[in-house]
Short mmCIF file of N, CA and C in Angstrom, two decimals:
data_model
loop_
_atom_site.label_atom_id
_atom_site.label_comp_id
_atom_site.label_asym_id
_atom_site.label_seq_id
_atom_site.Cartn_x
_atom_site.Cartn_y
_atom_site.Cartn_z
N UNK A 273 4.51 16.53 153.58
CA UNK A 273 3.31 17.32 153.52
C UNK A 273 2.81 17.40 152.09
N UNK A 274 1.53 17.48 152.10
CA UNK A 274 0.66 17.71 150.87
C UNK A 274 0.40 18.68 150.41
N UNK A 275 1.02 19.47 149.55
CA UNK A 275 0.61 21.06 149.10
C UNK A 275 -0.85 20.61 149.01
N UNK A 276 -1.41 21.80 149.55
CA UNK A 276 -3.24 22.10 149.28
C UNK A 276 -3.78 23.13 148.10
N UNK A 277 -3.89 22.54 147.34
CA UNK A 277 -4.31 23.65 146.01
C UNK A 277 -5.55 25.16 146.91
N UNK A 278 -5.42 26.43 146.31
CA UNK A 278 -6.36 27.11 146.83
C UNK A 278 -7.23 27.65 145.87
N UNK A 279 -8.65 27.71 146.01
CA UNK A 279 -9.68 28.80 144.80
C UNK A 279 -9.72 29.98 144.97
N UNK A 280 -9.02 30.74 144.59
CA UNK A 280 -10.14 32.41 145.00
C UNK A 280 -11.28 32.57 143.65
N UNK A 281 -12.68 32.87 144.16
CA UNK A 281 -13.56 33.15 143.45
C UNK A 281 -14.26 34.11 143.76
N UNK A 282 -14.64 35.07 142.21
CA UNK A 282 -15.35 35.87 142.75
C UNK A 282 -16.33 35.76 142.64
N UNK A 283 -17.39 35.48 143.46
CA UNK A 283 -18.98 35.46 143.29
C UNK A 283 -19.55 35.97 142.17
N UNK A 284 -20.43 35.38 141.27
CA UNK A 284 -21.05 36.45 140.34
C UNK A 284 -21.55 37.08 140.57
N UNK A 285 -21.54 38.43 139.83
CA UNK A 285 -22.06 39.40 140.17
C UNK A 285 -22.40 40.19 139.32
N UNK A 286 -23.41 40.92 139.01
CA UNK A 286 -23.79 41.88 137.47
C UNK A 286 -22.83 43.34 137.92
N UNK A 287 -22.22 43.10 136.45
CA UNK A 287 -21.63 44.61 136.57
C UNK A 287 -22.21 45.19 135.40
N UNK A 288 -23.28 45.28 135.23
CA UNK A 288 -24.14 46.18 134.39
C UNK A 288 -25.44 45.32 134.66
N UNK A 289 -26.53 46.43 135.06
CA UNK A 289 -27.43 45.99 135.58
C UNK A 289 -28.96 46.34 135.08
N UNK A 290 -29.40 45.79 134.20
CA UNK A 290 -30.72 46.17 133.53
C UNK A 290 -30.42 47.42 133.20
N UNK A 291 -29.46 47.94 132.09
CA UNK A 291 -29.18 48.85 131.66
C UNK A 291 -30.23 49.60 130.32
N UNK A 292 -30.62 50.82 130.08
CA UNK A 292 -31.41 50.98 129.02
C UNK A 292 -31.07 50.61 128.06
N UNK A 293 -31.20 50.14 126.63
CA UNK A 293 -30.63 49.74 125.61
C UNK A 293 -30.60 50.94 124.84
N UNK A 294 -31.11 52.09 125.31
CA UNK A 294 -30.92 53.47 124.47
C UNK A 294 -30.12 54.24 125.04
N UNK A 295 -29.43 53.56 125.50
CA UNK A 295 -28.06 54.30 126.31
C UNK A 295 -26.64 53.94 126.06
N UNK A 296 -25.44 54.73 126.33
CA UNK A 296 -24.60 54.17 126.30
C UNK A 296 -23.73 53.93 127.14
N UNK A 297 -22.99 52.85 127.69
CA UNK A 297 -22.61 52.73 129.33
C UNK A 297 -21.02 52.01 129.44
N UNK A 298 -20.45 52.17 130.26
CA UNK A 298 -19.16 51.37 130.76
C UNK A 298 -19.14 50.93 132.36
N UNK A 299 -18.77 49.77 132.51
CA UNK A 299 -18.79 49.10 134.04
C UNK A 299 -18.13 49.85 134.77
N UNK A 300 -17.80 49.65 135.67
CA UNK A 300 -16.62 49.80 136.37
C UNK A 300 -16.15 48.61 136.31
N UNK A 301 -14.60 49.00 136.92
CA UNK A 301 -13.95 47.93 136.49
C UNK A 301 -13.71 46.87 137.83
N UNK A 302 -13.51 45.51 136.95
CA UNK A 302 -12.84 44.59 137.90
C UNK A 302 -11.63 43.91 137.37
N UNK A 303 -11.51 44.00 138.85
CA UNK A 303 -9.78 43.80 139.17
C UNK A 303 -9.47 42.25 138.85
N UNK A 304 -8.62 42.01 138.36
CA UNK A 304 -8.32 40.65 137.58
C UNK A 304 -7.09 39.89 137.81
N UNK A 305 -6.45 40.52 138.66
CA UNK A 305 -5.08 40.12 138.90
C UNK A 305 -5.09 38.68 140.03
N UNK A 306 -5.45 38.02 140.19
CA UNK A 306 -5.68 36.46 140.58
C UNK A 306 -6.42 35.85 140.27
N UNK A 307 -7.15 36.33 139.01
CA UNK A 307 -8.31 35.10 138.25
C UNK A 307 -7.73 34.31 137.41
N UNK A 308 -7.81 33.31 137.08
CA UNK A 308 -7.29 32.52 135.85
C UNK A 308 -8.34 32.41 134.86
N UNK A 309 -9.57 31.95 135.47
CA UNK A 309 -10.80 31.84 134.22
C UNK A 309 -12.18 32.66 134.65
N UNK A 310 -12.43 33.29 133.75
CA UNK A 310 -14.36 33.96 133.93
C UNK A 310 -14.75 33.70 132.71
N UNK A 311 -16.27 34.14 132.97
CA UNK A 311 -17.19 34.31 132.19
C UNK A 311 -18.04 35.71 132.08
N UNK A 312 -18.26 35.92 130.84
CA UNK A 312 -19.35 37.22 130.77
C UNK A 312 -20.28 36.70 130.29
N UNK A 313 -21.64 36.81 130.95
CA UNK A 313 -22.75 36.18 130.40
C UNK A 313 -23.69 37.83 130.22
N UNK A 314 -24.00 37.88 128.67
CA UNK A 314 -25.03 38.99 128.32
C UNK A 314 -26.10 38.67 127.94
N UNK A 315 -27.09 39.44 128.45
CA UNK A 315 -28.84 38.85 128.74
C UNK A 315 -29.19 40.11 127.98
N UNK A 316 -30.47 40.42 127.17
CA UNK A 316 -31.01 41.11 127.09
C UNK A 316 -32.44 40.89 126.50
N UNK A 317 -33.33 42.33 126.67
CA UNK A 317 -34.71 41.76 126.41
C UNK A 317 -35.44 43.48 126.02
N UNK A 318 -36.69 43.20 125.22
CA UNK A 318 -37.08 44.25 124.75
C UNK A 318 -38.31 44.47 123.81
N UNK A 319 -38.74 44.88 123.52
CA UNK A 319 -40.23 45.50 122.53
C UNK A 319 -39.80 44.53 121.41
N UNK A 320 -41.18 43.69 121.05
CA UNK A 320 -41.06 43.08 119.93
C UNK A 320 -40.93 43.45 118.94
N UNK A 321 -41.16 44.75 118.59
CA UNK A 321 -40.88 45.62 116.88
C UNK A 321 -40.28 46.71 117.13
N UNK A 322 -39.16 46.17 118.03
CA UNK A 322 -38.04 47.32 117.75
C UNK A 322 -36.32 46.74 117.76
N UNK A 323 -36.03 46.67 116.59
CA UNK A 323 -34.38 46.02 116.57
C UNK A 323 -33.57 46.78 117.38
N UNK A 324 -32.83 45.93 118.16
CA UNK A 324 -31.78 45.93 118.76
C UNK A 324 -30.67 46.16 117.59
N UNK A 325 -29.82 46.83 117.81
CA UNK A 325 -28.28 47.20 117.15
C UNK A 325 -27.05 47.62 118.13
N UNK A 326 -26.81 47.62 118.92
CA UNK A 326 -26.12 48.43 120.13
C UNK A 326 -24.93 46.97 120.08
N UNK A 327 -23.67 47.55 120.68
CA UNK A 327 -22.63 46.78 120.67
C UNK A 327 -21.70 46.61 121.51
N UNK A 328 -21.42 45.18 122.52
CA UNK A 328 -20.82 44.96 123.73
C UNK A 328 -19.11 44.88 123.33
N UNK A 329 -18.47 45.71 124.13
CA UNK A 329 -16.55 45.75 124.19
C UNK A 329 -16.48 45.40 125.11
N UNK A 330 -15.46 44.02 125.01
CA UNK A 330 -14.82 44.06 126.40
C UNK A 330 -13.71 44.76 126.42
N UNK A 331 -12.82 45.56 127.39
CA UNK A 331 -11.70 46.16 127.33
C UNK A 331 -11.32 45.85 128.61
N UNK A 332 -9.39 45.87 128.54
CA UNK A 332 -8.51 45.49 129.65
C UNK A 332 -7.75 46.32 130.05
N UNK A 333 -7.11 46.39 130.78
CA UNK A 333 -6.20 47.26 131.45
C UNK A 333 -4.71 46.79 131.98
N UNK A 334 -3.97 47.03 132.08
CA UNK A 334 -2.70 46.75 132.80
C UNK A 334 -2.09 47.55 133.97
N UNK A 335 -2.93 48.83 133.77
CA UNK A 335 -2.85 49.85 134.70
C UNK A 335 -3.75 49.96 135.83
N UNK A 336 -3.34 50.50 136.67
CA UNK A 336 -4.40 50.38 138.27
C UNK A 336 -5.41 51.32 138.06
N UNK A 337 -6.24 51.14 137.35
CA UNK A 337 -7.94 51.96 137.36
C UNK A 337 -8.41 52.46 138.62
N UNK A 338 -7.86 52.57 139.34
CA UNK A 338 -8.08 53.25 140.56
C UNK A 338 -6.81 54.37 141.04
N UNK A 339 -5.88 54.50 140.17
CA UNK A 339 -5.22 55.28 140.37
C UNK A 339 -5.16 56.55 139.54
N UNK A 340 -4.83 57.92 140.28
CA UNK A 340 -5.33 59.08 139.95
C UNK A 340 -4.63 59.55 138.62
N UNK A 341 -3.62 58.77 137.82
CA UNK A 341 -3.21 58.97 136.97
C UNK A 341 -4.03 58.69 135.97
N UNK A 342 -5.22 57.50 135.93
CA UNK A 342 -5.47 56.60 135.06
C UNK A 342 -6.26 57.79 134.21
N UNK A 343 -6.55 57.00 133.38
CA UNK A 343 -7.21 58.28 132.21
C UNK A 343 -8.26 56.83 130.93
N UNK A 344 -8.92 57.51 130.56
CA UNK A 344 -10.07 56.90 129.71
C UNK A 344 -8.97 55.89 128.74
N UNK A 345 -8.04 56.93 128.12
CA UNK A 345 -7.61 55.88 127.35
C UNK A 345 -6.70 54.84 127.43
N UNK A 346 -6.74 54.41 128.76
CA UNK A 346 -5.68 53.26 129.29
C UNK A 346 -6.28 52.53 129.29
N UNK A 347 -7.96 52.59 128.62
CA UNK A 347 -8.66 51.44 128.39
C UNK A 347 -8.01 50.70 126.90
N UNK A 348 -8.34 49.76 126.69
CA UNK A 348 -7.89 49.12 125.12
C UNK A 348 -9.05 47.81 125.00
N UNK A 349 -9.50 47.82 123.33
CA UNK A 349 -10.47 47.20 123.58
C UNK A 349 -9.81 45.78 123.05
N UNK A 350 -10.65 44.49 123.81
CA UNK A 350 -9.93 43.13 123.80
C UNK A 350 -10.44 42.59 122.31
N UNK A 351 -9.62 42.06 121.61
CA UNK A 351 -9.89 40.97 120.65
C UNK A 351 -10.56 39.74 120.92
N UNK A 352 -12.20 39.30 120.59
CA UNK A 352 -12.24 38.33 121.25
C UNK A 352 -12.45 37.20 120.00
N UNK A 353 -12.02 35.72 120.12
CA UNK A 353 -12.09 35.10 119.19
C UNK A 353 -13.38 34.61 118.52
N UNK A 354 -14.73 35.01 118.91
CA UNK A 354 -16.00 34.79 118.49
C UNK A 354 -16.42 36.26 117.86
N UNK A 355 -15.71 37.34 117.64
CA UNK A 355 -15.76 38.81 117.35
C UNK A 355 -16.75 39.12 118.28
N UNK A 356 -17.07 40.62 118.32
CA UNK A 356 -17.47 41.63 119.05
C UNK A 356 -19.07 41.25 118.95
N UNK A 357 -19.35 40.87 120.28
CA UNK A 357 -20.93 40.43 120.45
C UNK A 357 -21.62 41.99 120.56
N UNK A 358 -22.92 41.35 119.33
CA UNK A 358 -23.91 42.51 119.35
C UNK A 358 -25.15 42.00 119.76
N UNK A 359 -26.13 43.02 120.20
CA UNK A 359 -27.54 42.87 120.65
C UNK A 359 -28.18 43.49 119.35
N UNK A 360 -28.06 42.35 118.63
CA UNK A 360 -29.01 42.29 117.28
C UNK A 360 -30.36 41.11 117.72
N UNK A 361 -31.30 41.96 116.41
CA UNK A 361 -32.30 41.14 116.91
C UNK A 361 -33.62 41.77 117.72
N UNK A 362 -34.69 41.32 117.92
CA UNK A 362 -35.69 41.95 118.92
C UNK A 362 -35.91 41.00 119.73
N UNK A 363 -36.58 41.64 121.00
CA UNK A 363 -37.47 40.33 122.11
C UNK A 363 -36.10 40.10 123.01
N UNK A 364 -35.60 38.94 122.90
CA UNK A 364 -34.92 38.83 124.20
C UNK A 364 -33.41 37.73 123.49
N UNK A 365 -32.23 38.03 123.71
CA UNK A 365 -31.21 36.88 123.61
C UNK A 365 -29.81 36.98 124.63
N UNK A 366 -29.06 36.16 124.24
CA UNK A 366 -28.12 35.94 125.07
C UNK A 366 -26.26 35.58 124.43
N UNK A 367 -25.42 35.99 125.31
CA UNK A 367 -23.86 36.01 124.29
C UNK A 367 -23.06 35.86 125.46
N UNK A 368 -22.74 34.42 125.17
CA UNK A 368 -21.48 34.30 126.92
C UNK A 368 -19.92 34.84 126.10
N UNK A 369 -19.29 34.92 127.18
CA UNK A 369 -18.24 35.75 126.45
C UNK A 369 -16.80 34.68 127.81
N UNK A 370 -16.50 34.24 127.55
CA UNK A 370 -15.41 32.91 128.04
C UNK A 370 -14.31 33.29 128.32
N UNK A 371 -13.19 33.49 129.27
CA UNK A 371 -11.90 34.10 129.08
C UNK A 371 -11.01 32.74 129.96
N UNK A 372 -10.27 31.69 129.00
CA UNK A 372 -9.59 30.60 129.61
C UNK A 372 -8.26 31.45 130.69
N UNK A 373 -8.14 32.24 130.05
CA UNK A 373 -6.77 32.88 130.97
C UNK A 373 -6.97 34.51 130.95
N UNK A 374 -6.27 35.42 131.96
CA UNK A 374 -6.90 36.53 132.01
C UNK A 374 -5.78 37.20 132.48
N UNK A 375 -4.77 37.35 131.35
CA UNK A 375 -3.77 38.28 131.55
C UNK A 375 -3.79 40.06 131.82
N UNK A 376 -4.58 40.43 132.10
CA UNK A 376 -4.54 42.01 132.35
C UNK A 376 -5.02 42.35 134.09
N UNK A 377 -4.62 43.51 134.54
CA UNK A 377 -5.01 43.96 135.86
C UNK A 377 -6.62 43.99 136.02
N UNK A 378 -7.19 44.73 135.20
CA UNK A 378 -9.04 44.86 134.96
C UNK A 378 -9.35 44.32 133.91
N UNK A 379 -10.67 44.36 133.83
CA UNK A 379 -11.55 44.45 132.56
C UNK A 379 -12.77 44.88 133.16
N UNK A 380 -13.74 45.83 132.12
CA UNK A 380 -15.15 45.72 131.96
C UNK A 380 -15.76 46.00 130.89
N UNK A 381 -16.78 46.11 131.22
CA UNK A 381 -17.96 46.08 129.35
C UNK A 381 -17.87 47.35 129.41
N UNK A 382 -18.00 47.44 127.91
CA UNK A 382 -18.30 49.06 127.32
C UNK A 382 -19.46 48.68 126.42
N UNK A 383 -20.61 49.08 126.66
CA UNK A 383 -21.81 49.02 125.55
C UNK A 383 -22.14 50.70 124.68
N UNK A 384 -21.94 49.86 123.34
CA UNK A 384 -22.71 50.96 122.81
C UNK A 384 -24.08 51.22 122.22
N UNK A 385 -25.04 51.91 122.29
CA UNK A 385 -25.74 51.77 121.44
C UNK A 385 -26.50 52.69 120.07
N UNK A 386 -25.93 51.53 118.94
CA UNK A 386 -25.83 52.32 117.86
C UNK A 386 -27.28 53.08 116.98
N UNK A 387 -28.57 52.65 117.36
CA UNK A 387 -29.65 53.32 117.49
C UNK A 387 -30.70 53.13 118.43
N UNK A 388 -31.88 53.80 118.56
CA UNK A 388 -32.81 53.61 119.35
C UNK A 388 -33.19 52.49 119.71
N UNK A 389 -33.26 51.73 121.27
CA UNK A 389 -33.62 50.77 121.20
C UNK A 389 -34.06 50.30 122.32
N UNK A 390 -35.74 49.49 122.33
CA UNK A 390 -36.76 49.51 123.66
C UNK A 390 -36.07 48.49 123.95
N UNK A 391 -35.25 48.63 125.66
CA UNK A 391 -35.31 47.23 126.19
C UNK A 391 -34.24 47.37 127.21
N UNK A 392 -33.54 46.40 127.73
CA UNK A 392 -32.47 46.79 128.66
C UNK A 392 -31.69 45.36 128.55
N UNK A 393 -30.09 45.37 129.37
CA UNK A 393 -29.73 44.10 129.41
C UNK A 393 -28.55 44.34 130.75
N UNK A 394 -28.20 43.56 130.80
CA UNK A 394 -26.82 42.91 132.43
C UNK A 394 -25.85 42.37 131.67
N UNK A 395 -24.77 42.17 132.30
CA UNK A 395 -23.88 41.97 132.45
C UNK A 395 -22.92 40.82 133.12
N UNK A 396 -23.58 39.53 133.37
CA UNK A 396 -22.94 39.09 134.55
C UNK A 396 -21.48 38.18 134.49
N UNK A 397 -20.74 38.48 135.55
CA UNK A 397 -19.44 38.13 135.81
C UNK A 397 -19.54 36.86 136.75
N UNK A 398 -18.81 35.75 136.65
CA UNK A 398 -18.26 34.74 137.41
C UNK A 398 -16.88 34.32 137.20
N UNK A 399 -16.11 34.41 138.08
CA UNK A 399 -14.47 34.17 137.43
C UNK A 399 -14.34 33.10 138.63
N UNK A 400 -12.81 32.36 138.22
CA UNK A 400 -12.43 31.69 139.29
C UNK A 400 -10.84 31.58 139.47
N UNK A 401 -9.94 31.36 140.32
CA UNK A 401 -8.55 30.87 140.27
C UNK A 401 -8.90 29.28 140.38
N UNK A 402 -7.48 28.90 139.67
CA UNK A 402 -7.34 27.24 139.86
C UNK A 402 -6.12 26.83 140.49
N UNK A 403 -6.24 26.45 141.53
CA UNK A 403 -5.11 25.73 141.99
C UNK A 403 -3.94 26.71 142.93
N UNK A 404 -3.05 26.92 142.95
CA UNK A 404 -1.73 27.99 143.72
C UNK A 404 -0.60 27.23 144.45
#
């Protein structure tokens, strides 16, 4: 017999969704425990004479975010090797965020934003497993 490799994928999906850029927000989380590879793709867009400054975290977990123990700070924020993508800039840009392997139970975005700023942006997630 021929072992049959299997995919689990999770559909993309925005886990932050045309968010205000004068706000400050965290996803909920997704569960990560059979992905091997995703992507975070960040979109944003806004008033031509007004800078963007606000700043995207990814953070992970090892702990079950759905359990009644969990608490804010079992978040930890991830090191990523392109550093901490910001929404600098006015009008509209974009910051994929790549994860070859995805050792933790969750992750989601934590945006901050560090002054006033016309516009909004998403979040979107596509992950995949390879092989089993």
């Amino acid at each position: 017999e021929i072992p049959v490799g299997r995919k689990n994928i999770i559909y993309t999906y925005k886990m932050l969704d045309g968010v205000n850029l004068d706000t400050s927000v965290d996803s909920t989380a997704t569960i990560t425990t059979t992905v091997d590879h995703l992507s975070i793709n960040v979109v944003w867009s806004g008033a031509a004479n007004v800078a963007h400054t606000g700043a995207i975290v990814i953070q992970g977990t090892n702990l079950d975010p759905e359990a009644s123990s969990f608490a804010a700070g079992d978040w930890f924020d991830l090191e990523l090797s392109g550093g901490t993508p910001s929404l600098t800039g006015t009008l509209a840009g974009e910051h994929i965020i790549i994860f070859d392997k995805v050792p933790f139970r969750a992750i989601r975005v934590s945006y901050t934003n560090a002054s006033h700023s016309a516009g909004t942006f998403s979040a979107i997630l596509s992950a995949k497993t390879i092989g089993a």
